[in-house]
mmCIF file of C-alpha atoms in Angstrom:
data_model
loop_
_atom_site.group_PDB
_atom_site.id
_atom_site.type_symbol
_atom_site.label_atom_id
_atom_site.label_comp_id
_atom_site.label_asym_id
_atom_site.label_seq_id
_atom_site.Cartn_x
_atom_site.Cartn_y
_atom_site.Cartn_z
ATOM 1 C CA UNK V 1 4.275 9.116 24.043
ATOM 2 C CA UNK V 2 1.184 10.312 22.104
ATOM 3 C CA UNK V 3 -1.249 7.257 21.673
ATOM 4 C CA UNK V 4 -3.153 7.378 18.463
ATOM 5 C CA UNK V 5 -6.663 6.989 19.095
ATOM 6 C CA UNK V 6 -8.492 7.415 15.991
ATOM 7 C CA UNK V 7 -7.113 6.905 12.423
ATOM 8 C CA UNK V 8 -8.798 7.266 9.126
ATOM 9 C CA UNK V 9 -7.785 4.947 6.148
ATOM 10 C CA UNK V 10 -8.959 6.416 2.516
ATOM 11 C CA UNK V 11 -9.062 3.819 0.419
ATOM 12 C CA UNK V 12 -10.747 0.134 0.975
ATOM 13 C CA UNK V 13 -8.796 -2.107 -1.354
ATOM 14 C CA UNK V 14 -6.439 -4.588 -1.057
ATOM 15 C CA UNK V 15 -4.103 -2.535 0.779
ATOM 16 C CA UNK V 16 -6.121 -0.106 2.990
ATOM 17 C CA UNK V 17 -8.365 -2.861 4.082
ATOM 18 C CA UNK V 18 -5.238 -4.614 5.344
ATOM 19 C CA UNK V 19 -4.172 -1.570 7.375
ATOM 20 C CA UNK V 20 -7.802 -0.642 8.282
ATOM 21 C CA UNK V 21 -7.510 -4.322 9.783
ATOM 22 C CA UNK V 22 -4.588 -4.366 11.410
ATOM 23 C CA UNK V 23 -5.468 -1.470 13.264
ATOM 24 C CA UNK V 24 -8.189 -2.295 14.936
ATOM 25 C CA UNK V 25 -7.004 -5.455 15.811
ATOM 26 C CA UNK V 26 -4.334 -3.501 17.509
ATOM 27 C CA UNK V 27 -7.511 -1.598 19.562
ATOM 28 C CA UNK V 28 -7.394 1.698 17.324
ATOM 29 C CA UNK V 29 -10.789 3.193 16.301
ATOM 30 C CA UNK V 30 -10.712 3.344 12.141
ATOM 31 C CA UNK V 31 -12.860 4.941 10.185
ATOM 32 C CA UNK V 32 -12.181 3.579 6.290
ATOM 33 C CA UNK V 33 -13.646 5.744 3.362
ATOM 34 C CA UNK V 34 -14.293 4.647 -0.403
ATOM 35 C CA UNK V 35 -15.742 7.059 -3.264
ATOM 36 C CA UNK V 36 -19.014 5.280 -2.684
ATOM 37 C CA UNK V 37 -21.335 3.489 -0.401
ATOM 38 C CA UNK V 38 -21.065 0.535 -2.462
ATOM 39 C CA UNK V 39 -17.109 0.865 -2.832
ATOM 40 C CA UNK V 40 -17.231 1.235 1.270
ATOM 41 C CA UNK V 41 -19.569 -1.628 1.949
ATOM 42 C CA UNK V 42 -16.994 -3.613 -0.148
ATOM 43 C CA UNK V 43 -14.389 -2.531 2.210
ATOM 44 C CA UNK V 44 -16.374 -4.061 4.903
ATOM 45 C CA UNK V 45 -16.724 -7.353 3.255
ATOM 46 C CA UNK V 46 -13.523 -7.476 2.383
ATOM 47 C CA UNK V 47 -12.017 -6.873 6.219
ATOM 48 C CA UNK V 48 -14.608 -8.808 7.672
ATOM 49 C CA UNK V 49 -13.691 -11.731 5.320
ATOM 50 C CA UNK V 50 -10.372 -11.791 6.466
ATOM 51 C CA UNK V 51 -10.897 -11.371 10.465
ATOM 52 C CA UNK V 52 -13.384 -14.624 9.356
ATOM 53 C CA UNK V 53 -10.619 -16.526 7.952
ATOM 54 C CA UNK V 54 -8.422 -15.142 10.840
ATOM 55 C CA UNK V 55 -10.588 -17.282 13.317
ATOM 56 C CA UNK V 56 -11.299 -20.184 11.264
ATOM 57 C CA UNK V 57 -7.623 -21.030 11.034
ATOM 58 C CA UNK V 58 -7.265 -20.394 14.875
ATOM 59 C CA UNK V 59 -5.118 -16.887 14.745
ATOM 60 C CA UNK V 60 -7.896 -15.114 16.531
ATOM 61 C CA UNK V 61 -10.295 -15.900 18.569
ATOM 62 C CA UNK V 62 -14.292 -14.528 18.066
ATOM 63 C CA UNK V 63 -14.054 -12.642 20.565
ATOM 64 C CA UNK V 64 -11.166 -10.521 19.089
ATOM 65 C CA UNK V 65 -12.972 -10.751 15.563
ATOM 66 C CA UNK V 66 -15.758 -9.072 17.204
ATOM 67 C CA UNK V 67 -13.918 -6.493 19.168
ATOM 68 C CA UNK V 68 -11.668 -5.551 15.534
ATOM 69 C CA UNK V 69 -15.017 -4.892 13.689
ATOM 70 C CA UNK V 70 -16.876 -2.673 16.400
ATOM 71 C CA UNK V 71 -13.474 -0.289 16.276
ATOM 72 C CA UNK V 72 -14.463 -0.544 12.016
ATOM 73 C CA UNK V 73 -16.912 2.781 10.876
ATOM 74 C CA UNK V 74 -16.914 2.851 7.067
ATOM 75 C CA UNK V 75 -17.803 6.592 5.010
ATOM 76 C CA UNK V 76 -18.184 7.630 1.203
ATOM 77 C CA UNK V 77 -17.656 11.012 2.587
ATOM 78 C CA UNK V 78 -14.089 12.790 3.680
ATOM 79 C CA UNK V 79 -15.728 15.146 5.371
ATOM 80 C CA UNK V 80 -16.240 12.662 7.969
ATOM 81 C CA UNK V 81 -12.642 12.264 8.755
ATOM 82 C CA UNK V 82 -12.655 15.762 10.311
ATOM 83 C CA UNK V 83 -11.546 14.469 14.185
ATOM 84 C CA UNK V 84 -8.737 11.928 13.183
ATOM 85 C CA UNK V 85 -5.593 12.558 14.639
ATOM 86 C CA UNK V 86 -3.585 10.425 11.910
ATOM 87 C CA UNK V 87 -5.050 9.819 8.119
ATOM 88 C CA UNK V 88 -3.657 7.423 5.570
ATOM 89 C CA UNK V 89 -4.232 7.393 1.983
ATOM 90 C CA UNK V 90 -4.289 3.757 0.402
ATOM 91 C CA UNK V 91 -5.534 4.961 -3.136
ATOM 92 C CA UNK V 92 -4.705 4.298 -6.672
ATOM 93 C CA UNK V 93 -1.233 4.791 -7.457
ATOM 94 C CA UNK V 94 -2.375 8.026 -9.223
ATOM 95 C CA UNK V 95 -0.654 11.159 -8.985
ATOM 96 C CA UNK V 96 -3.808 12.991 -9.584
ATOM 97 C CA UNK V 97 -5.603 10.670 -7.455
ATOM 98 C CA UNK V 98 -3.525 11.333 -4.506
ATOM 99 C CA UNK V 99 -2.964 14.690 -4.893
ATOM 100 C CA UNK V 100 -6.458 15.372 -4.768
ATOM 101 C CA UNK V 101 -7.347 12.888 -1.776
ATOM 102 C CA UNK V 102 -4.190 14.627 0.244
ATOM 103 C CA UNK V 103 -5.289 18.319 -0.382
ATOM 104 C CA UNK V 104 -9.316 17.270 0.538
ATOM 105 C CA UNK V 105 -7.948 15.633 3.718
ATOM 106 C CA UNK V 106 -5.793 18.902 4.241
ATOM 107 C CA UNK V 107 -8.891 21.091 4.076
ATOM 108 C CA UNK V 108 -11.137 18.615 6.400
ATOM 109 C CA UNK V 109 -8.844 17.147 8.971
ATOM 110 C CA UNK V 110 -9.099 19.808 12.111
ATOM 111 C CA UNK V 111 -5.532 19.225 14.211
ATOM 112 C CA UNK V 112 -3.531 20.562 13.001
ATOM 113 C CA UNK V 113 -0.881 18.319 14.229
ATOM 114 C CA UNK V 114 -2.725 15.743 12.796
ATOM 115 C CA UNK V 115 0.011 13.464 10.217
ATOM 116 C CA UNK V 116 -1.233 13.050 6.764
ATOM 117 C CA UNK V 117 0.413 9.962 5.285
ATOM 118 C CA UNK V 118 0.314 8.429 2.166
ATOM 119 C CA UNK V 119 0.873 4.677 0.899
ATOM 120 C CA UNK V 120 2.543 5.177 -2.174
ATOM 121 C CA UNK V 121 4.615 2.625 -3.446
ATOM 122 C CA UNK V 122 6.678 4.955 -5.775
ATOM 123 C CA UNK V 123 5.018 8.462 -5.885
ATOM 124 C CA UNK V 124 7.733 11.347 -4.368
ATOM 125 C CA UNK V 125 6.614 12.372 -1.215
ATOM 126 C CA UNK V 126 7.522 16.155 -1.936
ATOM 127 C CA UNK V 127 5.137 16.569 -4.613
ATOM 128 C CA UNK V 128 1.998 15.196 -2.236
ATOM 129 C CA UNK V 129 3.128 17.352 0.482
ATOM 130 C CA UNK V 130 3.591 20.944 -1.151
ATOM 131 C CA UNK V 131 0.000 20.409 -2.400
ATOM 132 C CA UNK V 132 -1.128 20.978 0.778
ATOM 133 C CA UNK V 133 -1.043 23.606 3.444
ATOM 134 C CA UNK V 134 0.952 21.407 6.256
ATOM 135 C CA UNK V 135 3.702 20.185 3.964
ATOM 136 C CA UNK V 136 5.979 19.548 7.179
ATOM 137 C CA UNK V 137 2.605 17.236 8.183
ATOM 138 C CA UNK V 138 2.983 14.688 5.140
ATOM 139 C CA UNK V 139 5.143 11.839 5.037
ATOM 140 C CA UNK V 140 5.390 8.475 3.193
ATOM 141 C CA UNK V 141 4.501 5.259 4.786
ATOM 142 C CA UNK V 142 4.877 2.454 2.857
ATOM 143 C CA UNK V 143 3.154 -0.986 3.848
ATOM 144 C CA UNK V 144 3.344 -4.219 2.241
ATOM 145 C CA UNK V 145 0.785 -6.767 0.457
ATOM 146 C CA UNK V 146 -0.595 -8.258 2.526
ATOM 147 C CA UNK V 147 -0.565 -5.900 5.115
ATOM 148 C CA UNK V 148 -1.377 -8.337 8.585
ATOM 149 C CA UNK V 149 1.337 -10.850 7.324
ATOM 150 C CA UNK V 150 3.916 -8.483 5.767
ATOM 151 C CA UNK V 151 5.808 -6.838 8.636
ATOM 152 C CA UNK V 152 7.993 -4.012 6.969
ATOM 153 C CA UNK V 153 7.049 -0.535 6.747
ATOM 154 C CA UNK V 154 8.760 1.937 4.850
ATOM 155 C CA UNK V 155 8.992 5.558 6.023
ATOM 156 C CA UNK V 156 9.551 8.137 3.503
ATOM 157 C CA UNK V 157 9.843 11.733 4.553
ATOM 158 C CA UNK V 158 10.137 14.830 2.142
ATOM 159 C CA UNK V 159 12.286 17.805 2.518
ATOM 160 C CA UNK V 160 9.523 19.504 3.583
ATOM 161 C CA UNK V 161 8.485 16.866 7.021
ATOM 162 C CA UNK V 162 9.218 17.915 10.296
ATOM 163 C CA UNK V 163 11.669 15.524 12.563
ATOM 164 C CA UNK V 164 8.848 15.351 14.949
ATOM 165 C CA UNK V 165 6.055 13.901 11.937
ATOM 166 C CA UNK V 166 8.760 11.027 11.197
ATOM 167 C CA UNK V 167 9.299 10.418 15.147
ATOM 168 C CA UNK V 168 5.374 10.550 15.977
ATOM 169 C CA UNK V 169 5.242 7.929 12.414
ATOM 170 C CA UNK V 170 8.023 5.512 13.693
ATOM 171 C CA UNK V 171 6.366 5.244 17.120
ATOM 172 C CA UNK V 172 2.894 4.955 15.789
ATOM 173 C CA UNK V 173 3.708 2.172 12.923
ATOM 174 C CA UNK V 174 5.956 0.307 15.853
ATOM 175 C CA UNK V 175 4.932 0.684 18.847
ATOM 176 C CA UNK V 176 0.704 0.471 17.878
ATOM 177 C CA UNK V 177 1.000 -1.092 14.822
ATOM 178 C CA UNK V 178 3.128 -3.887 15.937
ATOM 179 C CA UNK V 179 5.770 -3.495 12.376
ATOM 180 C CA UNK V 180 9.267 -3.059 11.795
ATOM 181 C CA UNK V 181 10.222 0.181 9.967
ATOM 182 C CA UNK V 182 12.954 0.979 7.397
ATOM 183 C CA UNK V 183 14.182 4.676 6.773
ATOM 184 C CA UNK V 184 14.117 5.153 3.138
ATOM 185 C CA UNK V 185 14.901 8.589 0.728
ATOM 186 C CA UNK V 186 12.463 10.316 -1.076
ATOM 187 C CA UNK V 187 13.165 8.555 -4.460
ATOM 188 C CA UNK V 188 11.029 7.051 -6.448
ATOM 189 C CA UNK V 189 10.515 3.374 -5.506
ATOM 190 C CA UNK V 190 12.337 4.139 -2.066
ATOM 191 C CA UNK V 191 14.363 0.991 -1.011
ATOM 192 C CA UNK V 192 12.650 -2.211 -1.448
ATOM 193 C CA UNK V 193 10.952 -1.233 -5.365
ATOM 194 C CA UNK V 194 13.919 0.537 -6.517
ATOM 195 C CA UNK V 195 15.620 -3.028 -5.659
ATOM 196 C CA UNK V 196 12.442 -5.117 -6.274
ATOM 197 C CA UNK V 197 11.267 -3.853 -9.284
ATOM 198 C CA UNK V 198 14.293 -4.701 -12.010
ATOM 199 C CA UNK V 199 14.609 -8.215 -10.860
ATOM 200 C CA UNK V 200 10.643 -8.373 -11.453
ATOM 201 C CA UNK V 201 10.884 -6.947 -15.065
ATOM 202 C CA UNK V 202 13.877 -9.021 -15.770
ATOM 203 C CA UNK V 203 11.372 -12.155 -15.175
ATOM 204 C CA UNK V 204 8.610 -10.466 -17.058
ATOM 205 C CA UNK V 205 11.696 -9.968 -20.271
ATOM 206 C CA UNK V 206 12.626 -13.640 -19.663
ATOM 207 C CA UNK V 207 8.732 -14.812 -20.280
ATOM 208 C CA UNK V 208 8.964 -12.131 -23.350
ATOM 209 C CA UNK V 209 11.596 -13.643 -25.608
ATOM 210 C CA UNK V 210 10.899 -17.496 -24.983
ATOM 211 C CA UNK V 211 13.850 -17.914 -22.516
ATOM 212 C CA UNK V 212 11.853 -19.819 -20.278
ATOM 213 C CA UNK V 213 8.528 -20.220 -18.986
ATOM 214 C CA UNK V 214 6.664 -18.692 -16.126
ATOM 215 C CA UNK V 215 6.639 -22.163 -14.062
ATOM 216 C CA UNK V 216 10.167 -22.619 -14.515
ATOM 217 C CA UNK V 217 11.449 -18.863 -13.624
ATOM 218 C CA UNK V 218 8.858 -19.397 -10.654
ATOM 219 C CA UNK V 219 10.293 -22.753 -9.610
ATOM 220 C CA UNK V 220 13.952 -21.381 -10.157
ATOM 221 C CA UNK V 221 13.687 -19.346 -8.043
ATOM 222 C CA UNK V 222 11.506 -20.664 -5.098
ATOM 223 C CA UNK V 223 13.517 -24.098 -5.016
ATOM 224 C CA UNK V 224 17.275 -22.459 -6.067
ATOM 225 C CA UNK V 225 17.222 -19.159 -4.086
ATOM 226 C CA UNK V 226 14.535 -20.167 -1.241
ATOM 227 C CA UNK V 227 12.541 -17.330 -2.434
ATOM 228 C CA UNK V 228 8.449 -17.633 -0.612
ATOM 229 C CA UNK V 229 7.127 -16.731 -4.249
ATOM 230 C CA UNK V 230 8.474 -16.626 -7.510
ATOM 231 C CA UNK V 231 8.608 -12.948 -9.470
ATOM 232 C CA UNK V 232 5.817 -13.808 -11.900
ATOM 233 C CA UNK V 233 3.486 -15.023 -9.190
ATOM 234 C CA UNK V 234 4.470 -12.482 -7.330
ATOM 235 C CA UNK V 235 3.646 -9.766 -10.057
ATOM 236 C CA UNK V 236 0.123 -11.615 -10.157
ATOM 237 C CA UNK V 237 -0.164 -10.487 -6.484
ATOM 238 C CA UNK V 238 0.955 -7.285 -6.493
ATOM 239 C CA UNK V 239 -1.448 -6.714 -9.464
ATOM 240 C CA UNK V 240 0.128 -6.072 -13.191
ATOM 241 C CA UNK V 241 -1.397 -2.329 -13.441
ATOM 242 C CA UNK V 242 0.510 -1.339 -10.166
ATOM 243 C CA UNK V 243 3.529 -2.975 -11.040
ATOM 244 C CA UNK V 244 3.551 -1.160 -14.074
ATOM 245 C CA UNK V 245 2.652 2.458 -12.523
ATOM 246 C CA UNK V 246 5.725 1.641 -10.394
ATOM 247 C CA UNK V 247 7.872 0.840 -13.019
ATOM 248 C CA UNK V 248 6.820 4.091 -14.937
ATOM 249 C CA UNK V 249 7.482 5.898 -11.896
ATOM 250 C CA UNK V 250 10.562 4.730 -11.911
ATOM 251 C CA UNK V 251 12.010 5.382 -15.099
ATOM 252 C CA UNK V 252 10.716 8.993 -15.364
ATOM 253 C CA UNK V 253 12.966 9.523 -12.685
ATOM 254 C CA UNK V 254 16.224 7.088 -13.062
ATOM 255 C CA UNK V 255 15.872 7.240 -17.097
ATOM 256 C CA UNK V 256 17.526 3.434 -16.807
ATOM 257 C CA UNK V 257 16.354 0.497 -19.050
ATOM 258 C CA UNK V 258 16.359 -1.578 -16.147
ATOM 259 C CA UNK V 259 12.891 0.261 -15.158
ATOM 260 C CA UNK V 260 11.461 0.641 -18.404
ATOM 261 C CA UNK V 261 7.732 -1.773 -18.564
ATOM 262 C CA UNK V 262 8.921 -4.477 -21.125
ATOM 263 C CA UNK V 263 5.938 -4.342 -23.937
ATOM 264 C CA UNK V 264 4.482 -7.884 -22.725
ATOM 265 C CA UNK V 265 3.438 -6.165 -19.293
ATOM 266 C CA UNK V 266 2.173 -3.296 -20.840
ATOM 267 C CA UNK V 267 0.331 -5.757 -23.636
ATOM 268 C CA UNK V 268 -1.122 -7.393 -20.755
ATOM 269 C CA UNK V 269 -2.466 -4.649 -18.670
ATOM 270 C CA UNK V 270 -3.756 -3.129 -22.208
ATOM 271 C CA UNK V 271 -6.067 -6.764 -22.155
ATOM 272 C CA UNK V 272 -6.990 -6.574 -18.428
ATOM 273 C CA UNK V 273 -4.929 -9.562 -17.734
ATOM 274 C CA UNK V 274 -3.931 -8.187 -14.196
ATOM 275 C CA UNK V 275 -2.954 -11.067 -11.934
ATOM 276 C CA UNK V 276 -5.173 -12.234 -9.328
ATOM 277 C CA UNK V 277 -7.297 -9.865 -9.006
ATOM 278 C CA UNK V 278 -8.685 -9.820 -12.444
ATOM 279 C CA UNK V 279 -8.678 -13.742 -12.583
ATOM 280 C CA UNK V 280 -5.799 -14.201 -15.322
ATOM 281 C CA UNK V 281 -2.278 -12.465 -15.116
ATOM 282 C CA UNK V 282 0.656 -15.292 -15.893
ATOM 283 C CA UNK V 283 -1.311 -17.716 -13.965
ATOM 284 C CA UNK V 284 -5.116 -18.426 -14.446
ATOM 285 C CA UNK V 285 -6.974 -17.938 -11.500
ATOM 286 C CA UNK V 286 -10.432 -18.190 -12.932
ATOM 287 C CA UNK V 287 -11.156 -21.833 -11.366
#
């Protein structure tokens, strides 16, 4: 089997940091990259935060907090991800955004065997990969928030990946990452958001016309169908803004109501209320 040795993560937010993390734990050198050195140096807060929580609740020791950050290099610059052998995206869930990161990585990254994967949660894979000159290189990998709990990983290739990209993916993602993988088509939302996603807007249409409250959909659905989190909560996670790029993505291709963003989520984004990370989504976090 061919052992990954060093992967690059573009993107330091929520979800890159948590597969920058889980990598290194795992004893892979990373090398993370953000726009900027500020955006990077966040990147490293944010991972070392949670390796520092890691240890204070007794999941790792110091020692393998210690070891986790010396396989950590951070970059503003792609340029620098030149010897990586395996590169994930982790940016916006941007089209443009993507496209551009995937066809810069394309023109930097020197195997040519190297696999170019992105982490979109709804984007099709085809239209990443024929942007680039190694289309049969490019393939979807899909983790989930929060990356070192959630153990599912979603693999998405296009028409256009080689067998042996999706093989060299599976083995990587199981047998160094330590997850569980799920084939999925190259549709938008895959498998899990094209089932996810509906049941998630249904809540948002419930809140919408004064059926019933956020608490009590949230409760309903914790206590009555053993669920970890309820949908609104949930959508407070995930972040509002992605939730509704997803749901866009969606519906452009399906063309099903189900998808469509109910107004109220799109109000909300319009007023930055966007969950958790903003401080106010259908829950106030602000305290």
């Amino acid at each position: 089997m061919e052992t990954i040795a060093r992967l690059g993560v573009v993107g330091c937010g929520l979800m890159g940091s948590g597969i920058a993390e889980v990598a290194a734990l795992r004893g892979i050198d990373v090398l993370a990259a953000e726009a900027t050195r500020e955006a990077a140096e966040a990147g490293r807060r944010r991972i070392t935060g949670s390796l520092d929580r890691g240890v204070l609740r007794g999941k790792i020791s110091e020692e393998v907090r210690d070891l986790a950050l010396a396989r950590l290099s951070f970059t503003h610059d792609l340029g620098n991800m030149a010897d990586r052998q395996f590169v994930i995206e982790a940016v916006a869930e941007n089209r443009d955004i993507k496209t551009n990161v995937i066809q810069t990585l394309d023109k930097v990254v020197a195997d040519p065997r190297a696999v170019l994967a992105t982490n979109t949660s709804s984007l099709p894979i085809v239209d990443l990969a024929v942007a680039t000159e190694r289309p049969e290189q490019v393939i979807g990998m899909h983790f989930f928030n929060p990356v070192p709990v959630q153990t599912l990983v979603e693999l998405i290739p296009a028409l256009t990946t080689a067998e042996d990209t999706l093989d060299r993916t599976r083995r990587f993602a199981t047998e160094q990452l330590g997850k569980v993988t799920v084939q999925a088509p190259d549709r938008s939302g895959f498998v899990v958001n094209a089932l996810l996603v509906p049941y998630l807007l249904a809540a948002v249409r419930m809140v919408e016309s004064g059926s019933a409250s956020a608490e009590d959909i949230d409760r309903g659905m914790e206590l009555g169908c053993a669920h970890p989190m309820g949908p609104l909560r949930l959508l407070d996670l995930v972040g509002l803004d992605t939730a509704q790029a997803i749901a866009d993505s969606l519906y452009d291709e399906y063309r099903e109501p189900l998808y469509a963003p109910p107004a109220l989520l799109r109000r909300m984004v319009a007023a930055g209320r966007l969950g958790r990370k903003s401080g106010r989504g259908f829950y106030d976090y602000s305290a």
